[in-house]
Short mmCIF file of C-alpha atoms in Angstrom, two decimals:
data_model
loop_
_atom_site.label_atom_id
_atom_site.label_comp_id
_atom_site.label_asym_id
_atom_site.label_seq_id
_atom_site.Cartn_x
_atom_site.Cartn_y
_atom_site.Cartn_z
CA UNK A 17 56.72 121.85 60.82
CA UNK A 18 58.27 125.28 60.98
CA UNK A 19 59.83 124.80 57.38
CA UNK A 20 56.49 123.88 56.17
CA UNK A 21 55.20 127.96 57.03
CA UNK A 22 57.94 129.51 55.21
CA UNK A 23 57.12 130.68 51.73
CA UNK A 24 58.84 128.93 48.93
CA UNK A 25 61.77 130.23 47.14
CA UNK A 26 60.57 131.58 43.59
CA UNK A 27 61.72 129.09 40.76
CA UNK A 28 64.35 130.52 38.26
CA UNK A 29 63.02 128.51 35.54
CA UNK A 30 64.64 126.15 32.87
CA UNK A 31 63.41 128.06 29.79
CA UNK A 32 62.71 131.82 29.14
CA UNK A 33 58.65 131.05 29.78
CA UNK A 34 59.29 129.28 33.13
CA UNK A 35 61.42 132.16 33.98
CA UNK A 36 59.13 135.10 32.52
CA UNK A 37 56.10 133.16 34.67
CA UNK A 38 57.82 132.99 37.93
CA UNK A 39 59.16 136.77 37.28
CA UNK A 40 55.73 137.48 36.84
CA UNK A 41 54.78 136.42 40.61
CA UNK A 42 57.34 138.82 42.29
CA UNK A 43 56.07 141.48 44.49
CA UNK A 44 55.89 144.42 41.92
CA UNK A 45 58.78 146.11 44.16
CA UNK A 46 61.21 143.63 43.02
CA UNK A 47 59.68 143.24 39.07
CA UNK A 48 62.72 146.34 38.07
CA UNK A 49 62.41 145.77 34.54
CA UNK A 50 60.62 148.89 33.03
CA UNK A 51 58.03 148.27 30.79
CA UNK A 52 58.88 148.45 27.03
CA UNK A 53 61.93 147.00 27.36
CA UNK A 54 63.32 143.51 26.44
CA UNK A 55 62.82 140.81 29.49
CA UNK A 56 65.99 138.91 29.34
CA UNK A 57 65.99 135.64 30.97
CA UNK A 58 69.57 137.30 32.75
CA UNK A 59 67.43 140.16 33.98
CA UNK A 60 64.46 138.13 35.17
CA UNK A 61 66.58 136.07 36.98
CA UNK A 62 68.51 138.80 38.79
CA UNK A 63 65.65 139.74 39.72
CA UNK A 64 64.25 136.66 41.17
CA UNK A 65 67.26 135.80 42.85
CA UNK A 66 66.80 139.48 44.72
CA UNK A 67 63.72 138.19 45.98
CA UNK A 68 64.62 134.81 47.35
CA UNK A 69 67.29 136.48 49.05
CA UNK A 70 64.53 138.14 50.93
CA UNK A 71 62.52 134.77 52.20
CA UNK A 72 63.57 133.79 55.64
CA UNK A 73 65.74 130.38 55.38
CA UNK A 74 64.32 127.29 56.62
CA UNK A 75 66.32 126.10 60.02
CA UNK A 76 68.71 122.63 59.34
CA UNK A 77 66.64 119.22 60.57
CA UNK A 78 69.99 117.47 60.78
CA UNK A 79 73.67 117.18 62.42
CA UNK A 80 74.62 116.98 66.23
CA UNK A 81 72.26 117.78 69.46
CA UNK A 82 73.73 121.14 69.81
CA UNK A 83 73.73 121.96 66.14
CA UNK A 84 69.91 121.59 66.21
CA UNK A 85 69.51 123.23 69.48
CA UNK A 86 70.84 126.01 68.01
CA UNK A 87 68.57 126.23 64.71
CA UNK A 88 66.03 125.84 67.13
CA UNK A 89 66.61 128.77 69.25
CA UNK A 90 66.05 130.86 66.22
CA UNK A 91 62.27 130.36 66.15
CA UNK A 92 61.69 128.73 69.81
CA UNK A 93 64.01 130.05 72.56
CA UNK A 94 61.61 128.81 75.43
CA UNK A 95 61.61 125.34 74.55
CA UNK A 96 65.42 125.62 73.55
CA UNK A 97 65.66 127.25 77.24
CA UNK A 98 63.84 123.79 78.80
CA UNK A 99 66.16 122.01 77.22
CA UNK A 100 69.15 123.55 78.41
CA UNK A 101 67.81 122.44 82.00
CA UNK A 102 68.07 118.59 81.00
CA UNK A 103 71.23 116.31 80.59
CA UNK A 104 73.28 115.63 77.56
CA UNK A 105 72.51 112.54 76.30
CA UNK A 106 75.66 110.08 76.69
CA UNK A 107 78.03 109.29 73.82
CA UNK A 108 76.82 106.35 71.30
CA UNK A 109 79.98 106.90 68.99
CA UNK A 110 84.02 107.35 70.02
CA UNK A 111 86.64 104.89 71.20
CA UNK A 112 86.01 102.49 73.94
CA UNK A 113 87.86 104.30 76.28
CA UNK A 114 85.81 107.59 75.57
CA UNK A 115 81.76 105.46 75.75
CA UNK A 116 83.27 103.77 79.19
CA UNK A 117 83.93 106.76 80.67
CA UNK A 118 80.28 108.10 79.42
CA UNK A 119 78.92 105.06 80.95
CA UNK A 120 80.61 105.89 84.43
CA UNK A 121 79.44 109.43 84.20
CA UNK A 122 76.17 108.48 85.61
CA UNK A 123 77.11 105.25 86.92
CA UNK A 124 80.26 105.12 88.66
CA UNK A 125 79.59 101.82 90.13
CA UNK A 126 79.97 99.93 86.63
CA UNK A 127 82.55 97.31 85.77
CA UNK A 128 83.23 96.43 82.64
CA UNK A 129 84.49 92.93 81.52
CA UNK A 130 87.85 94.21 79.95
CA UNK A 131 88.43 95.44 83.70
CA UNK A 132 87.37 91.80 85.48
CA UNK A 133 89.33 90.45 82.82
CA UNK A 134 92.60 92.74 83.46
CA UNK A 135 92.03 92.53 87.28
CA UNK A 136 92.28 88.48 86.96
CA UNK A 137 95.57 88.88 84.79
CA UNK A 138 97.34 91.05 87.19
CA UNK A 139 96.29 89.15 90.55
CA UNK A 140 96.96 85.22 89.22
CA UNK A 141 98.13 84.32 92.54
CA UNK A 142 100.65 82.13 91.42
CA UNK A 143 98.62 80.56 88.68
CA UNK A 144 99.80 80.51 84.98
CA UNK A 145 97.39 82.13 82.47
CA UNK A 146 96.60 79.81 79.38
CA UNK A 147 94.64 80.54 76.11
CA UNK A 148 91.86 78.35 75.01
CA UNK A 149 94.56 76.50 72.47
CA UNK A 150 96.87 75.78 74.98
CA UNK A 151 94.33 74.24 76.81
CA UNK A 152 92.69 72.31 74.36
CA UNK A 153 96.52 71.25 73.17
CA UNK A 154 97.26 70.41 76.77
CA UNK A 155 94.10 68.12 76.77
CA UNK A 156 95.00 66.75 73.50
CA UNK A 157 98.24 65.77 75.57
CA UNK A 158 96.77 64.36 78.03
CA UNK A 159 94.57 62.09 75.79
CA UNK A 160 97.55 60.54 73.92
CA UNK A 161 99.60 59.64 76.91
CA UNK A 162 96.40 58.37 78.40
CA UNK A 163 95.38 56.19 75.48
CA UNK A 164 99.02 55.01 75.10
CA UNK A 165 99.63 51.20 75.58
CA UNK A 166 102.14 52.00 78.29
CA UNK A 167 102.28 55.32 79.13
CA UNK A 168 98.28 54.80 80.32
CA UNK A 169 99.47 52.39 82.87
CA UNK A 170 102.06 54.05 84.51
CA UNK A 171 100.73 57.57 84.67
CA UNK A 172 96.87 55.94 86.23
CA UNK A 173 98.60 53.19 87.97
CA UNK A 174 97.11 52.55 91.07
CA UNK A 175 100.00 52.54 93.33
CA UNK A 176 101.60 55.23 91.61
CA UNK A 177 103.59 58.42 93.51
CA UNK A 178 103.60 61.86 91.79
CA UNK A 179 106.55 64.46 92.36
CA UNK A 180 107.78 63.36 95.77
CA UNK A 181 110.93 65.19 97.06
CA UNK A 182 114.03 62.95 98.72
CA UNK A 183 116.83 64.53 100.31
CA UNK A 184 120.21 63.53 100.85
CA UNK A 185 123.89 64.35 101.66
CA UNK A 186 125.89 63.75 99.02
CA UNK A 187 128.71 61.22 100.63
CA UNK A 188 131.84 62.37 98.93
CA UNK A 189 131.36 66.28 98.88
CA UNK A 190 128.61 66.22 101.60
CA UNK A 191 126.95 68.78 99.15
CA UNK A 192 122.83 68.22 100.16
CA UNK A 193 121.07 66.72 96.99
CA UNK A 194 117.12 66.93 96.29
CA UNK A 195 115.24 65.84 93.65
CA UNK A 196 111.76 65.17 92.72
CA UNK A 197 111.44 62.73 90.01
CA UNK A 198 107.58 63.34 87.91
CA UNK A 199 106.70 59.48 88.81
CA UNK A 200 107.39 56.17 90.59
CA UNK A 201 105.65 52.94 91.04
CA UNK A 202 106.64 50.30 93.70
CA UNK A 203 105.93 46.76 92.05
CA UNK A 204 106.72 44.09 94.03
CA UNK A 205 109.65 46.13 95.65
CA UNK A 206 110.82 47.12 92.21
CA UNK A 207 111.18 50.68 92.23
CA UNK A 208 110.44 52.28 88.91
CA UNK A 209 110.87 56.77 88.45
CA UNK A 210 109.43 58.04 85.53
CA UNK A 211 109.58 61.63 84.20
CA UNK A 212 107.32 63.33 81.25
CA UNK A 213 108.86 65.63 78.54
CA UNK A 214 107.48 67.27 76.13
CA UNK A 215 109.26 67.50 72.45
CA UNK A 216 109.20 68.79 68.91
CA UNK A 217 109.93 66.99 66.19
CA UNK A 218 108.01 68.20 63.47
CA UNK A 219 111.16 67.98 61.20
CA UNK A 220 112.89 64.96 62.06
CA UNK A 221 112.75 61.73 59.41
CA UNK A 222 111.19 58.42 61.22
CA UNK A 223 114.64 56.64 60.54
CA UNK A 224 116.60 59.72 62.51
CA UNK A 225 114.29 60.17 65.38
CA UNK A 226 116.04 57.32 67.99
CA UNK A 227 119.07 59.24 67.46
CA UNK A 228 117.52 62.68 67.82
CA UNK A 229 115.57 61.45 71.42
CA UNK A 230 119.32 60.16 72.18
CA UNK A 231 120.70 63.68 71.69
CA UNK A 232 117.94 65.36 73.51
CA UNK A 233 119.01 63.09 77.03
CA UNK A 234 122.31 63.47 76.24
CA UNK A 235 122.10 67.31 75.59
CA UNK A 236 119.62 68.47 78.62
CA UNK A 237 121.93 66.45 81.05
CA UNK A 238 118.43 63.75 81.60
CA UNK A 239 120.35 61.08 81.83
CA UNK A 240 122.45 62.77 84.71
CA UNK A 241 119.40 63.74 86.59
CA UNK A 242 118.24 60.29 86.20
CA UNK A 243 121.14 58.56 87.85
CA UNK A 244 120.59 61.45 90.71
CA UNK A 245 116.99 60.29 91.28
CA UNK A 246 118.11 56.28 90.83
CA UNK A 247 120.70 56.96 93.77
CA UNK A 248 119.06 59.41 96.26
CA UNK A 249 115.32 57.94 95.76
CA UNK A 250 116.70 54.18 95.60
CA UNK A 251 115.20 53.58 92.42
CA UNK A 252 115.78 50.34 90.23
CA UNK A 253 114.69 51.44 86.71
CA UNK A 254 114.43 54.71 85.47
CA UNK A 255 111.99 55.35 82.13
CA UNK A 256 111.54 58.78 80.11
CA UNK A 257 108.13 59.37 78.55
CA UNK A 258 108.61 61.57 75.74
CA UNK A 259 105.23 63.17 74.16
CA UNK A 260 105.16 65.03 70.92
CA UNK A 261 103.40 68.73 71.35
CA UNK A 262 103.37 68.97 67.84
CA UNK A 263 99.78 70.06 66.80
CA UNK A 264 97.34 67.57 65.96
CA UNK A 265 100.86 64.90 66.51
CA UNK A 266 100.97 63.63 69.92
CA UNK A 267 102.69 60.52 69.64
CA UNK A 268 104.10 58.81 72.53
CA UNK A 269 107.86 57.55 73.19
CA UNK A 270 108.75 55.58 76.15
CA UNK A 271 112.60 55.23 76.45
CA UNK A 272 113.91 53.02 79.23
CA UNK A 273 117.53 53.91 80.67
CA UNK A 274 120.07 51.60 80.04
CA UNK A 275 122.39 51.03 82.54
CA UNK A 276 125.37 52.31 80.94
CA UNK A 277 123.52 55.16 80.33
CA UNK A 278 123.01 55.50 84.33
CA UNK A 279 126.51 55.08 84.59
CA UNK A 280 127.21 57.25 82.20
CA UNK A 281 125.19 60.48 84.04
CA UNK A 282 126.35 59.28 87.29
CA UNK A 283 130.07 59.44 86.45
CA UNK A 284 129.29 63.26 84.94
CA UNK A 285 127.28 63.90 87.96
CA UNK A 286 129.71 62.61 90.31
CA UNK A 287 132.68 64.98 88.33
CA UNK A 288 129.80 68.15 88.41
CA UNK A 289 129.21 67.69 92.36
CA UNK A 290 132.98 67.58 92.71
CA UNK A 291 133.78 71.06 90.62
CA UNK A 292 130.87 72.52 92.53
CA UNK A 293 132.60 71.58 95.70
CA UNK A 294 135.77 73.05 94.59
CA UNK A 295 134.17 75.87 93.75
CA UNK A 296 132.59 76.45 97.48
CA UNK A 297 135.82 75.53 98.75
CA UNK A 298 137.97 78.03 97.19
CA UNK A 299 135.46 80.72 95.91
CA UNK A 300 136.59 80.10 92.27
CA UNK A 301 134.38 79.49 89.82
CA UNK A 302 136.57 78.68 86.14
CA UNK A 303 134.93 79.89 82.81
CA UNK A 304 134.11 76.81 81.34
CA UNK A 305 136.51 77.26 78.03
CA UNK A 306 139.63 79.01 79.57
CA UNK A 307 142.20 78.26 76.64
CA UNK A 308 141.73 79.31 73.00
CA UNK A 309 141.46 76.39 70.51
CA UNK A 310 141.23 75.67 67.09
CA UNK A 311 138.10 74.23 65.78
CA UNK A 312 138.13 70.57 63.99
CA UNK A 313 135.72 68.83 61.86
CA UNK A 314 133.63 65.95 63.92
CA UNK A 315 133.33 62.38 62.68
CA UNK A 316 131.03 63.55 60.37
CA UNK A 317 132.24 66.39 58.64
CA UNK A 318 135.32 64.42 58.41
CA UNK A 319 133.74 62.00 56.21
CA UNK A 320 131.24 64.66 54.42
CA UNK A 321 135.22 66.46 53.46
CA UNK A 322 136.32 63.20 52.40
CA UNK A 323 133.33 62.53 49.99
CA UNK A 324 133.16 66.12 48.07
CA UNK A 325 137.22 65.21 47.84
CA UNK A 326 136.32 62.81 45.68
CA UNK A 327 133.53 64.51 43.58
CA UNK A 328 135.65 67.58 43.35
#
């Protein structure tokens, strides 16, 4: 509205008549070329440009609150003045930290949900944090063993017991023994212990995968643990229930354990609960390799050596 008041700059013209008309409009005080003389478009325009300089420039209508505050002071301190006397306006632009903090300015009181949300992470109270695709892969899980021919019945049977600790004295060290095996049944006083593992085995062939889930018991000492929970929870069978976690590949492997197999961790258990008697006995604890060796070839490489032999 102010702008609108101010005169208009004078034109400099795109040809020698535009420029001649609009030099013909200046106040006579700033038409300096004497009469007689040649009007050059250069002169004319000097001459014009004199006079703009003159016109009072029209205050900026855009850029920040304080910018325009003060353009506005220029032609109306007062209302500039009333202005002063209200609040800045909070932040709409910046980093999130920055508009929070704008946001608190005038209303401490606010929480935000990054802060519930960081609040809940730091005070789990013993609870494990999972992401939505956890979750859903957890549930995915569940659904296989559930739908599973055998795994269904034992982990829903009725008379089923879930992660129940036994106790005992172990008779030939007197070392105390727990353990809490993930499932039994009682049927028909046959006592059956089941635990649950999950696996990968994205990259194993069909044909090598027995083998593999033989390795993985033999490796992670399960069939040990499983001749602990046979003998200190009386159990009669013993059964692993192996579940894929594989994305989108949850197939189910029950695996019963043979009885040599039970003899087989019981014997290793029985020699483990004897070195870790020894140990209490006479505060020595041996590195588990204490003499250097030489390293041979396995069954296996033994034969792969023999075959590129031949080929070479």
């Amino acid at each position: 509205e102010y702008n609108a008041t101010l005169p208009s700059q004078m034109p400099l013209g795109a040809s020698v008549d535009e420029t001649y008309a609009s030099y013909e409009q200046l106040p006579e005080e700033f038409q300096r070329i004497e009469n007689g003389t040649k009007h050059t478009a250069t002169a004319m325009k000097a001459c014009i440009k004199e006079y703009n300089v003159t016109l009072p420039a029209p205050v900026k209508t855009s850029g920040s609150r304080d910018a325009l505050l003060e353009q506005l002071a220029i032609i109306n301190p007062d209302l500039v003045a009333q202005e002063a006397q209200k609040s800045s306006p909070l932040k709409v632009s910046g980093t999130k930290a920055d508009l929070i903090q704008a946001v608190k300015s005038v209303n401490p009181a606010v929480v935000f949900a990054d802060e519930l949300l960081d609040a809940w992470r730091e005070n789990t109270e013993g609870k494990v944090l999972v992401t939505r695709q956890q979750l859903s892969t957890a549930l995915n899980i569940q659904k296989a063993l559930l739908e599973h021919p055998t795994a269904g019945k034992l982990l829903t049977h009725p008379s089923r017991a879930v992660e129940v600790s036994y106790f005992g004295i172990d008779e030939e060290t007197g070392l105390e023994v727990r353990v809490r095996p993930d499932l039994e049944l009682d049927m028909g006083g046959l006592r059956i212990g089941a635990d649950l593992k999950t696996i990968s085995m994205w990259n194993i062939k069909q044909e090598g995968l027995r083998a593999k889930l033989h390795r993985e018991i033999i490796d992670r000492d399960y069939h040990l643990s499983a001749a602990m929970y046979c003998e200190t929870a009386a159990l009669d069978q013993f059964f692993w229930i192996f579940v894929n976690k594989d994305e989108n590949y949850h197939w189910v492997a029950i695996i019963e354990a043979s009885t040599e197999l039970l003899e087989l961790g019981m014997l290793e258990y029985r020699k483990t609960m004897r070195e870790i008697a020894n140990g209490f006995d006479t505060g020595e604890w041996s590195a588990p390799i204490t003499e250097d060796y030489t390293d041979e070839l396995n069954d296996f490489d033994v034969r792969r050596l023999e075959a590129l032999r031949v080929q070479a």
